[in-house]
mmCIF file of C-alpha atoms in Angstrom:
data_model
loop_
_atom_site.group_PDB
_atom_site.id
_atom_site.type_symbol
_atom_site.label_atom_id
_atom_site.label_comp_id
_atom_site.label_asym_id
_atom_site.label_seq_id
_atom_site.Cartn_x
_atom_site.Cartn_y
_atom_site.Cartn_z
ATOM 1 C CA MET A 1 4.521 72.906 73.619
ATOM 2 C CA ASN A 2 6.413 72.339 76.770
ATOM 3 C CA GLY A 3 5.095 75.166 78.777
ATOM 4 C CA PRO A 4 1.486 77.204 78.406
ATOM 5 C CA ALA A 5 1.064 78.160 74.751
ATOM 6 C CA THR A 6 -0.916 80.389 74.035
ATOM 7 C CA HIS A 7 -1.639 82.413 70.489
ATOM 8 C CA PHE A 8 -4.458 85.079 71.214
ATOM 9 C CA THR A 9 -4.260 89.007 72.327
ATOM 10 C CA PRO A 10 -7.206 90.479 73.815
ATOM 11 C CA VAL A 11 -8.517 93.694 72.072
ATOM 12 C CA ALA A 12 -8.300 96.690 73.653
ATOM 13 C CA GLU A 13 -11.928 98.037 75.308
ATOM 14 C CA LYS A 14 -12.872 100.558 72.323
ATOM 15 C CA THR A 15 -15.590 103.254 73.521
ATOM 16 C CA PHE A 16 -18.442 103.455 70.171
ATOM 17 C CA SER A 17 -20.350 106.441 71.488
ATOM 18 C CA ARG A 18 -21.555 107.455 74.540
ATOM 19 C CA GLY A 19 -22.697 105.496 77.293
ATOM 20 C CA PHE A 20 -21.804 102.922 74.981
ATOM 21 C CA ARG A 21 -18.596 101.470 76.039
ATOM 22 C CA ALA A 22 -17.631 97.562 75.111
ATOM 23 C CA ARG A 23 -15.457 96.124 73.312
ATOM 24 C CA PRO A 24 -16.216 93.832 70.188
ATOM 25 C CA ALA A 25 -18.397 90.885 70.168
ATOM 26 C CA PRO A 26 -16.221 87.430 70.529
ATOM 27 C CA VAL A 27 -17.216 86.102 67.090
ATOM 28 C CA VAL A 28 -17.106 82.444 66.122
ATOM 29 C CA SER A 29 -17.265 80.922 62.665
ATOM 30 C CA VAL A 30 -20.918 79.440 61.747
ATOM 31 C CA ALA A 31 -19.263 76.458 61.092
ATOM 32 C CA VAL A 32 -19.555 75.147 64.556
ATOM 33 C CA MET A 33 -23.193 75.079 64.054
ATOM 34 C CA ALA A 34 -22.508 72.976 61.924
ATOM 35 C CA GLY A 35 -25.620 70.126 61.956
ATOM 36 C CA ILE A 36 -27.217 71.472 65.353
ATOM 37 C CA PRO A 37 -30.190 73.397 63.456
ATOM 38 C CA ALA A 38 -30.688 69.535 61.630
ATOM 39 C CA LEU A 39 -30.383 67.717 65.167
ATOM 40 C CA VAL A 40 -32.836 70.481 66.223
ATOM 41 C CA ARG A 41 -35.523 69.744 63.957
ATOM 42 C CA HIS A 42 -35.386 65.616 63.758
ATOM 43 C CA THR A 43 -35.096 65.511 68.085
ATOM 44 C CA PHE A 44 -37.706 68.240 68.703
ATOM 45 C CA GLY A 45 -38.842 69.177 65.261
ATOM 46 C CA ASP A 46 -39.400 72.340 63.019
ATOM 47 C CA LYS A 47 -41.967 74.448 65.481
ATOM 48 C CA VAL A 48 -38.808 74.327 68.190
ATOM 49 C CA LEU A 49 -36.055 74.901 65.336
ATOM 50 C CA ARG A 50 -38.094 77.969 63.989
ATOM 51 C CA GLN A 51 -38.514 79.301 67.476
ATOM 52 C CA ALA A 52 -35.057 79.077 68.444
ATOM 53 C CA ASN A 53 -34.538 80.975 64.911
ATOM 54 C CA ARG A 54 -36.313 83.840 65.977
ATOM 55 C CA ALA A 55 -34.463 84.346 69.031
ATOM 56 C CA ALA A 56 -31.859 84.332 67.248
ATOM 57 C CA MET A 57 -32.874 86.039 65.097
ATOM 58 C CA LEU A 58 -30.758 84.426 62.256
ATOM 59 C CA ASP A 59 -32.008 80.577 59.884
ATOM 60 C CA ILE A 60 -28.042 79.371 61.106
ATOM 61 C CA GLU A 61 -28.880 76.306 58.646
ATOM 62 C CA SER A 62 -29.242 78.373 55.473
ATOM 63 C CA ILE A 63 -25.477 79.911 55.874
ATOM 64 C CA GLU A 64 -24.091 77.296 58.183
ATOM 65 C CA GLY A 65 -21.320 76.145 55.989
ATOM 66 C CA GLN A 66 -20.599 78.948 54.627
ATOM 67 C CA ASP A 67 -16.709 80.974 55.927
ATOM 68 C CA CYS A 68 -18.584 83.917 57.489
ATOM 69 C CA PHE A 69 -18.679 84.429 61.349
ATOM 70 C CA ILE A 70 -21.391 84.796 63.848
ATOM 71 C CA PRO A 71 -20.983 86.148 67.605
ATOM 72 C CA HIS A 72 -21.087 83.657 69.937
ATOM 73 C CA ALA A 73 -24.620 85.417 71.702
ATOM 74 C CA THR A 74 -25.913 83.987 68.850
ATOM 75 C CA MET A 75 -24.933 81.138 69.085
ATOM 76 C CA THR A 76 -25.782 80.507 72.782
ATOM 77 C CA GLY A 77 -29.508 82.789 72.168
ATOM 78 C CA PHE A 78 -29.918 79.531 69.577
ATOM 79 C CA LEU A 79 -29.286 76.764 72.496
ATOM 80 C CA ASP A 80 -30.494 78.628 75.123
ATOM 81 C CA GLU A 81 -33.674 79.310 73.348
ATOM 82 C CA VAL A 82 -33.921 75.189 72.434
ATOM 83 C CA GLU A 83 -33.442 74.704 76.098
ATOM 84 C CA ARG A 84 -36.730 76.689 76.494
ATOM 85 C CA ARG A 85 -38.875 75.576 74.960
ATOM 86 C CA THR A 86 -38.161 71.975 74.798
ATOM 87 C CA GLY A 87 -37.021 71.862 79.314
ATOM 88 C CA GLU A 88 -34.007 69.752 77.220
ATOM 89 C CA ALA A 89 -30.920 70.709 80.375
ATOM 90 C CA ASN A 90 -28.812 67.938 78.509
ATOM 91 C CA LEU A 91 -29.204 69.518 75.035
ATOM 92 C CA GLY A 92 -25.167 69.838 74.484
ATOM 93 C CA LEU A 93 -24.991 66.275 75.894
ATOM 94 C CA LEU A 94 -26.890 65.324 72.765
ATOM 95 C CA MET A 95 -25.244 67.556 70.230
ATOM 96 C CA ALA A 96 -21.618 66.307 71.779
ATOM 97 C CA PRO A 97 -21.053 63.305 70.191
ATOM 98 C CA HIS A 98 -22.625 63.953 66.441
ATOM 99 C CA LEU A 99 -19.919 67.319 66.130
ATOM 100 C CA SER A 100 -16.302 66.399 64.359
ATOM 101 C CA ILE A 101 -13.614 69.222 63.549
ATOM 102 C CA ASP A 102 -13.753 67.862 60.251
ATOM 103 C CA ARG A 103 -17.066 70.034 60.074
ATOM 104 C CA TYR A 104 -15.639 73.463 60.586
ATOM 105 C CA GLY A 105 -14.777 74.246 56.902
ATOM 106 C CA LEU A 106 -10.902 75.729 55.597
ATOM 107 C CA TRP A 107 -9.981 75.899 59.295
ATOM 108 C CA GLY A 108 -10.494 72.691 60.262
ATOM 109 C CA ASP A 109 -8.938 71.036 57.468
ATOM 110 C CA TYR A 110 -6.687 72.747 57.908
ATOM 111 C CA VAL A 111 -5.220 71.507 61.598
ATOM 112 C CA LEU A 112 -6.415 68.162 60.027
ATOM 113 C CA ALA A 113 -3.915 68.330 57.727
ATOM 114 C CA ALA A 114 -1.389 68.479 60.836
ATOM 115 C CA GLU A 115 1.259 65.092 60.756
ATOM 116 C CA THR A 116 0.908 64.101 64.500
ATOM 117 C CA LEU A 117 -1.058 65.419 67.064
ATOM 118 C CA ARG A 118 1.614 67.507 69.357
ATOM 119 C CA ASP A 119 1.312 69.967 65.085
ATOM 120 C CA ALA A 120 -2.130 69.541 64.589
ATOM 121 C CA LEU A 121 -3.051 71.150 68.305
ATOM 122 C CA ALA A 122 0.178 73.464 67.309
ATOM 123 C CA ARG A 123 -1.790 74.427 64.500
ATOM 124 C CA ALA A 124 -5.220 75.023 66.333
ATOM 125 C CA ILE A 125 -3.915 77.638 68.685
ATOM 126 C CA SER A 126 -1.944 79.467 66.264
ATOM 127 C CA THR A 127 -4.373 80.048 63.833
ATOM 128 C CA LEU A 128 -7.309 80.421 65.959
ATOM 129 C CA GLY A 129 -8.260 83.565 65.191
ATOM 130 C CA TYR A 130 -8.963 82.751 61.290
ATOM 131 C CA HIS A 131 -11.791 80.164 63.193
ATOM 132 C CA SER A 132 -12.828 82.752 66.557
ATOM 133 C CA ARG A 133 -12.606 86.062 68.440
ATOM 134 C CA GLY A 134 -12.214 86.025 71.623
ATOM 135 C CA ASP A 135 -11.856 82.248 72.536
ATOM 136 C CA ARG A 136 -8.392 81.395 73.717
ATOM 137 C CA MET A 137 -6.308 78.361 72.972
ATOM 138 C CA GLU A 138 -3.421 76.772 74.865
ATOM 139 C CA VAL A 139 -1.180 73.194 75.690
ATOM 140 C CA SER A 140 0.926 72.791 78.427
ATOM 141 C CA VAL A 141 3.493 69.828 79.169
ATOM 142 C CA GLU A 142 4.550 68.710 82.435
ATOM 143 C CA GLY A 143 5.950 65.305 83.909
ATOM 144 C CA GLY A 144 4.672 63.340 81.427
ATOM 145 C CA LEU A 145 0.881 64.704 81.343
ATOM 146 C CA ALA A 146 -0.323 66.864 77.969
ATOM 147 C CA ARG A 147 -2.925 69.495 78.625
ATOM 148 C CA ALA A 148 -5.167 70.700 75.794
ATOM 149 C CA SER A 149 -7.279 73.319 76.661
ATOM 150 C CA TYR A 150 -9.639 75.823 75.686
ATOM 151 C CA ILE A 151 -11.059 78.743 77.166
ATOM 152 C CA ASN A 152 -14.660 80.510 75.217
ATOM 153 C CA ALA A 153 -15.671 83.997 75.073
ATOM 154 C CA GLY A 154 -19.412 83.557 75.012
ATOM 155 C CA ARG A 155 -18.672 81.681 79.184
ATOM 156 C CA GLU A 156 -21.285 84.985 80.445
ATOM 157 C CA ASN A 157 -23.869 84.050 78.054
ATOM 158 C CA PRO A 158 -26.902 82.060 78.916
ATOM 159 C CA GLY A 159 -26.900 78.563 77.340
ATOM 160 C CA TYR A 160 -23.671 78.635 77.535
ATOM 161 C CA ALA A 161 -23.438 75.281 79.753
ATOM 162 C CA HIS A 162 -24.007 73.747 75.889
ATOM 163 C CA VAL A 163 -21.670 74.803 74.219
ATOM 164 C CA ALA A 164 -19.103 74.405 77.231
ATOM 165 C CA ASN A 165 -20.503 70.301 76.185
ATOM 166 C CA GLY A 166 -19.754 70.797 71.857
ATOM 167 C CA THR A 167 -16.944 72.260 72.272
ATOM 168 C CA ALA A 168 -15.205 69.542 74.561
ATOM 169 C CA GLY A 169 -16.745 66.433 72.039
ATOM 170 C CA VAL A 170 -15.334 68.379 68.888
ATOM 171 C CA LEU A 171 -12.238 68.504 70.704
ATOM 172 C CA LEU A 172 -11.617 65.218 71.899
ATOM 173 C CA ASN A 173 -12.716 64.533 68.052
ATOM 174 C CA LEU A 174 -9.882 66.043 67.285
ATOM 175 C CA LEU A 175 -7.576 63.733 69.610
ATOM 176 C CA ARG A 176 -9.692 60.686 68.870
ATOM 177 C CA THR A 177 -8.188 61.720 65.362
ATOM 178 C CA PHE A 178 -4.921 61.489 66.134
ATOM 179 C CA LEU A 179 -4.731 58.614 69.266
ATOM 180 C CA PRO A 180 -5.807 54.613 69.098
ATOM 181 C CA VAL A 181 -9.074 53.233 68.279
ATOM 182 C CA ASP A 182 -8.893 52.226 71.860
ATOM 183 C CA TRP A 183 -8.098 55.765 73.481
ATOM 184 C CA LYS A 184 -9.713 57.523 76.455
ATOM 185 C CA PRO A 185 -8.727 60.934 78.461
ATOM 186 C CA LEU A 186 -7.103 60.689 81.898
ATOM 187 C CA LEU A 187 -9.977 63.240 82.613
ATOM 188 C CA LEU A 188 -12.237 66.231 81.628
ATOM 189 C CA GLU A 189 -12.512 69.101 82.308
ATOM 190 C CA LEU A 190 -15.657 71.815 81.748
ATOM 191 C CA ASP A 191 -15.874 75.262 83.052
ATOM 192 C CA ILE A 192 -19.328 75.106 83.747
ATOM 193 C CA PRO A 193 -21.017 74.553 87.158
ATOM 194 C CA ARG A 194 -22.028 70.512 88.694
ATOM 195 C CA PRO A 195 -25.531 69.637 87.756
ATOM 196 C CA ARG A 196 -27.456 69.057 90.713
ATOM 197 C CA ARG A 197 -27.989 65.664 88.977
ATOM 198 C CA ALA A 198 -27.193 63.399 86.993
ATOM 199 C CA ALA A 199 -23.198 64.008 86.932
ATOM 200 C CA ALA A 200 -22.548 60.297 86.022
ATOM 201 C CA VAL A 201 -24.119 61.102 82.483
ATOM 202 C CA PHE A 202 -20.982 63.522 81.521
ATOM 203 C CA GLU A 203 -18.895 60.436 82.436
ATOM 204 C CA ASP A 204 -21.086 57.580 79.899
ATOM 205 C CA VAL A 205 -21.591 60.209 77.052
ATOM 206 C CA PHE A 206 -17.471 61.525 77.287
ATOM 207 C CA ALA A 207 -16.080 58.190 78.670
ATOM 208 C CA CYS A 208 -14.263 59.250 81.267
ATOM 209 C CA PRO A 209 -13.709 60.983 84.513
ATOM 210 C CA VAL A 210 -15.408 64.811 84.414
ATOM 211 C CA ALA A 211 -14.885 67.389 86.772
ATOM 212 C CA PHE A 212 -16.609 70.756 86.715
ATOM 213 C CA ASP A 213 -15.639 74.330 87.590
ATOM 214 C CA ALA A 214 -13.036 74.769 85.338
ATOM 215 C CA ALA A 215 -11.180 77.109 85.047
ATOM 216 C CA ALA A 216 -11.625 76.576 80.921
ATOM 217 C CA ILE A 217 -12.358 73.067 79.135
ATOM 218 C CA SER A 218 -9.498 70.679 79.537
ATOM 219 C CA ILE A 219 -8.568 67.260 78.509
ATOM 220 C CA SER A 220 -5.753 65.276 80.021
ATOM 221 C CA PHE A 221 -3.551 62.451 78.414
ATOM 222 C CA ASP A 222 -0.156 60.581 78.555
ATOM 223 C CA ALA A 223 1.966 63.519 76.600
ATOM 224 C CA ARG A 224 3.698 60.497 74.710
ATOM 225 C CA MET A 225 0.682 60.587 72.860
ATOM 226 C CA MET A 226 2.230 64.246 71.254
ATOM 227 C CA ASP A 227 4.025 62.980 68.565
ATOM 228 C CA ARG A 228 1.316 59.879 67.260
ATOM 229 C CA PRO A 229 0.711 60.383 63.566
ATOM 230 C CA ALA A 230 -3.373 59.980 62.860
ATOM 231 C CA VAL A 231 -4.796 56.667 62.743
ATOM 232 C CA ARG A 232 -8.476 57.859 61.004
ATOM 233 C CA ARG A 233 -7.135 61.612 59.236
ATOM 234 C CA PRO A 234 -9.004 61.401 55.999
ATOM 235 C CA LYS A 235 -6.504 62.117 52.603
ATOM 236 C CA ALA A 236 -4.588 64.690 53.824
ATOM 237 C CA GLN A 237 -5.188 68.234 51.699
ATOM 238 C CA LEU A 238 -2.626 69.851 50.522
ATOM 239 C CA ILE A 239 -3.390 73.172 52.986
ATOM 240 C CA THR A 240 -1.623 76.200 54.274
ATOM 241 C CA PHE A 241 -2.174 79.060 56.278
ATOM 242 C CA GLU A 242 -2.427 81.424 53.208
ATOM 243 C CA ASP A 243 -5.554 79.182 51.586
ATOM 244 C CA LEU A 244 -7.027 79.244 55.317
ATOM 245 C CA ALA A 245 -6.288 83.085 55.003
ATOM 246 C CA ARG A 246 -7.918 84.044 52.039
ATOM 247 C CA ALA A 247 -10.552 81.671 52.254
ATOM 248 C CA ARG A 248 -12.343 83.374 55.428
ATOM 249 C CA PHE A 249 -13.693 86.883 55.640
ATOM 250 C CA GLN A 250 -11.432 89.024 56.285
ATOM 251 C CA PRO A 251 -10.444 87.671 59.646
ATOM 252 C CA ALA A 252 -8.631 91.012 61.172
ATOM 253 C CA SER A 253 -11.165 93.420 60.433
ATOM 254 C CA LEU A 254 -13.155 91.465 63.343
ATOM 255 C CA GLU A 255 -11.118 92.695 66.115
ATOM 256 C CA ASP A 256 -12.716 96.763 65.320
ATOM 257 C CA PHE A 257 -16.217 97.542 65.522
ATOM 258 C CA ARG A 258 -17.292 98.461 61.641
ATOM 259 C CA GLY A 259 -15.474 95.131 61.064
ATOM 260 C CA VAL A 260 -17.969 93.094 64.023
ATOM 261 C CA VAL A 261 -20.889 95.135 62.866
ATOM 262 C CA ARG A 262 -19.879 94.539 59.021
ATOM 263 C CA ALA A 263 -19.372 90.576 59.805
ATOM 264 C CA GLN A 264 -22.736 90.636 61.090
ATOM 265 C CA ILE A 265 -24.434 91.956 58.489
ATOM 266 C CA TRP A 266 -22.387 89.926 55.784
ATOM 267 C CA ALA A 267 -24.285 86.575 57.140
ATOM 268 C CA GLN A 268 -27.765 88.039 57.388
ATOM 269 C CA VAL A 269 -27.239 89.108 53.955
ATOM 270 C CA LEU A 270 -25.837 85.408 53.658
ATOM 271 C CA SER A 271 -29.092 83.785 55.242
ATOM 272 C CA GLY A 272 -31.236 86.848 52.599
ATOM 273 C CA GLU A 273 -32.427 88.893 55.333
ATOM 274 C CA VAL A 274 -31.366 91.872 57.933
ATOM 275 C CA SER A 275 -32.345 94.135 60.042
ATOM 276 C CA ILE A 276 -30.661 96.743 62.328
ATOM 277 C CA ASP A 277 -32.768 94.611 65.429
ATOM 278 C CA SER A 278 -30.702 91.794 65.088
ATOM 279 C CA THR A 279 -27.536 93.244 64.222
ATOM 280 C CA ALA A 280 -27.694 94.868 67.843
ATOM 281 C CA ARG A 281 -29.136 92.268 69.550
ATOM 282 C CA ALA A 282 -26.088 89.673 68.742
ATOM 283 C CA LEU A 283 -24.136 92.911 69.542
ATOM 284 C CA GLY A 284 -25.672 93.153 72.987
ATOM 285 C CA THR A 285 -26.883 95.920 72.678
ATOM 286 C CA SER A 286 -29.938 98.209 71.844
ATOM 287 C CA VAL A 287 -30.976 99.653 68.341
ATOM 288 C CA ARG A 288 -29.812 103.441 69.425
ATOM 289 C CA SER A 289 -26.854 103.066 70.852
ATOM 290 C CA LEU A 290 -25.786 100.742 67.593
ATOM 291 C CA GLN A 291 -27.121 103.776 65.326
ATOM 292 C CA ARG A 292 -24.992 106.326 68.291
ATOM 293 C CA SER A 293 -22.190 104.108 67.624
ATOM 294 C CA LEU A 294 -21.908 103.307 63.741
ATOM 295 C CA ASP A 295 -22.637 107.669 63.412
ATOM 296 C CA ARG A 296 -19.607 107.840 65.486
ATOM 297 C CA ASP A 297 -16.898 105.896 63.055
ATOM 298 C CA GLY A 298 -19.147 107.577 60.119
ATOM 299 C CA LEU A 299 -21.464 104.976 59.302
ATOM 300 C CA GLU A 300 -24.421 104.197 58.462
ATOM 301 C CA PHE A 301 -26.546 100.847 58.947
ATOM 302 C CA ARG A 302 -28.175 100.290 55.260
ATOM 303 C CA GLU A 303 -25.456 101.865 53.095
ATOM 304 C CA MET A 304 -23.291 99.247 55.027
ATOM 305 C CA VAL A 305 -25.832 96.754 54.006
ATOM 306 C CA ASN A 306 -26.231 97.528 50.670
ATOM 307 C CA SER A 307 -22.933 97.817 50.133
ATOM 308 C CA ILE A 308 -22.565 94.220 51.330
ATOM 309 C CA ARG A 309 -25.436 93.114 48.987
ATOM 310 C CA VAL A 310 -23.880 94.553 45.967
ATOM 311 C CA GLU A 311 -20.877 92.738 46.674
ATOM 312 C CA ARG A 312 -22.244 89.684 47.450
ATOM 313 C CA ALA A 313 -24.154 90.680 44.394
ATOM 314 C CA LYS A 314 -20.623 90.534 42.204
ATOM 315 C CA GLU A 315 -19.677 87.507 43.487
ATOM 316 C CA LEU A 316 -22.927 85.509 42.535
ATOM 317 C CA LEU A 317 -22.970 87.257 38.732
ATOM 318 C CA SER A 318 -19.382 86.626 38.443
ATOM 319 C CA GLY A 319 -19.167 83.750 39.637
ATOM 320 C CA THR A 320 -22.281 81.293 39.028
ATOM 321 C CA ARG A 321 -24.866 81.218 36.317
ATOM 322 C CA VAL A 322 -27.808 81.454 38.670
ATOM 323 C CA SER A 323 -30.693 83.614 37.237
ATOM 324 C CA ILE A 324 -31.346 87.467 38.210
ATOM 325 C CA THR A 325 -34.385 86.735 39.995
ATOM 326 C CA GLU A 326 -32.349 83.226 41.952
ATOM 327 C CA ILE A 327 -29.757 86.097 43.293
ATOM 328 C CA SER A 328 -32.463 89.251 44.180
ATOM 329 C CA THR A 329 -34.630 86.272 46.027
ATOM 330 C CA GLU A 330 -31.026 85.168 47.648
ATOM 331 C CA LEU A 331 -30.659 88.634 48.805
ATOM 332 C CA GLY A 332 -33.558 89.592 50.085
ATOM 333 C CA TYR A 333 -35.240 91.916 48.008
ATOM 334 C CA SER A 334 -38.415 91.834 47.577
ATOM 335 C CA ALA A 335 -38.302 92.387 43.655
ATOM 336 C CA PRO A 336 -35.563 91.852 41.090
ATOM 337 C CA ALA A 337 -36.654 95.897 40.127
ATOM 338 C CA ASN A 338 -36.381 96.326 43.421
ATOM 339 C CA PHE A 339 -31.910 94.334 43.321
ATOM 340 C CA ALA A 340 -31.383 95.799 39.903
ATOM 341 C CA ARG A 341 -32.070 99.034 40.771
ATOM 342 C CA ALA A 342 -29.729 99.280 43.836
ATOM 343 C CA PHE A 343 -27.374 97.214 41.998
ATOM 344 C CA ARG A 344 -27.139 100.071 38.865
ATOM 345 C CA LYS A 345 -27.101 102.809 41.854
ATOM 346 C CA ALA A 346 -23.621 101.160 42.911
ATOM 347 C CA THR A 347 -22.317 100.189 39.602
ATOM 348 C CA GLY A 348 -23.542 101.872 37.283
ATOM 349 C CA LEU A 349 -24.797 99.027 35.306
ATOM 350 C CA ALA A 350 -27.375 96.729 35.743
ATOM 351 C CA PRO A 351 -27.018 93.363 36.873
ATOM 352 C CA LYS A 352 -27.122 91.865 33.166
ATOM 353 C CA ASP A 353 -25.289 94.139 31.901
ATOM 354 C CA PHE A 354 -22.236 93.512 34.672
ATOM 355 C CA ARG A 355 -22.081 89.717 33.909
ATOM 356 C CA ARG A 356 -22.422 90.321 30.306
ATOM 357 C CA ASN A 357 -18.906 92.520 29.964
ATOM 358 C CA LEU A 358 -17.241 90.281 32.508
ATOM 359 C CA GLU A 359 -17.809 87.315 30.230
ATOM 360 C CA GLY A 360 -16.922 89.942 27.179
ATOM 361 C CA VAL A 361 -13.424 90.492 29.420
ATOM 362 C CA LEU A 362 -13.042 86.329 29.773
ATOM 363 C CA GLN A 363 -13.441 85.903 27.048
ATOM 364 C CA ARG A 364 -10.736 88.283 25.278
ATOM 365 C CA ARG A 365 -8.944 87.105 27.988
ATOM 366 C CA ASP A 366 -8.665 83.535 27.140
ATOM 367 C CA GLY A 367 -8.614 84.325 23.314
ATOM 368 C CA LYS A 368 -12.021 83.492 22.457
#
């Protein structure tokens, strides 16, 4: 890392339908929101959390531990609504001390399994696509000074300032995992405008000098720290790149329109409520434009929802012992009979028969 290193290739612009020309919406692992809904509830109350969920059109808390992706616009929209409802302009500063990379699922575990800070940053850069599509990360070393930078794809969205502060908190947390307890950055740069008042609060929260109006979120530190082994890392796990790839929901598919729409539907299915309105809003377009785009690619929204629900149902039927009724509720069906009808239409089997057949196959395989 003796110079700028960026492991990200921008996705080419694609026309999805007449009058709707856009790049696939940037998405990020829902793990970035882990703990934030609970913080909002504790700080501002249940009512504000419900209002933010409605604005995002997704119950983030119900899926924050899942390996699924949400659009950057969903994340920033949630935080922007919390600020709008509470008037708390420093929401991101409230969040920052509570955020850590070890809550970022298997991607975070993979990064933290590195032996040194240099290796951890290299892992983060080379596998960022398994955590986010649209973001960039790079590290440069010059004249004994190291600089780790993060460029967020959601910078133009309302509410981004909170994301920037949260990202800075996580990046600092990553560095501090490998550095001495008394370590402090030489400088933190934020890609947000300098606040009119209380700029000093930022330096109090981040415990270092802070600059604003930067091109990226960057932390500068002594380059000699790059080869320090972790000092506060939890017991290292045996995690490979392949483990990370298997854990993520078809990350390569997030580079095209079909994949982004499917990922958004998947997140909604996990939360138990799906609508084309929330999907269109998350993708920054209208329902009509989204429908035209789907038509252009030979897709139908309801069919995509049904297909993903059936896929998830198979996972729950084969991987858990929860009841058919619980699975029906989990997938957002109004009644178990509706779920059974949809499942039978898609697979030719009733849910209970699918589970029974699978159990029979497993018993024969195990010689029972």
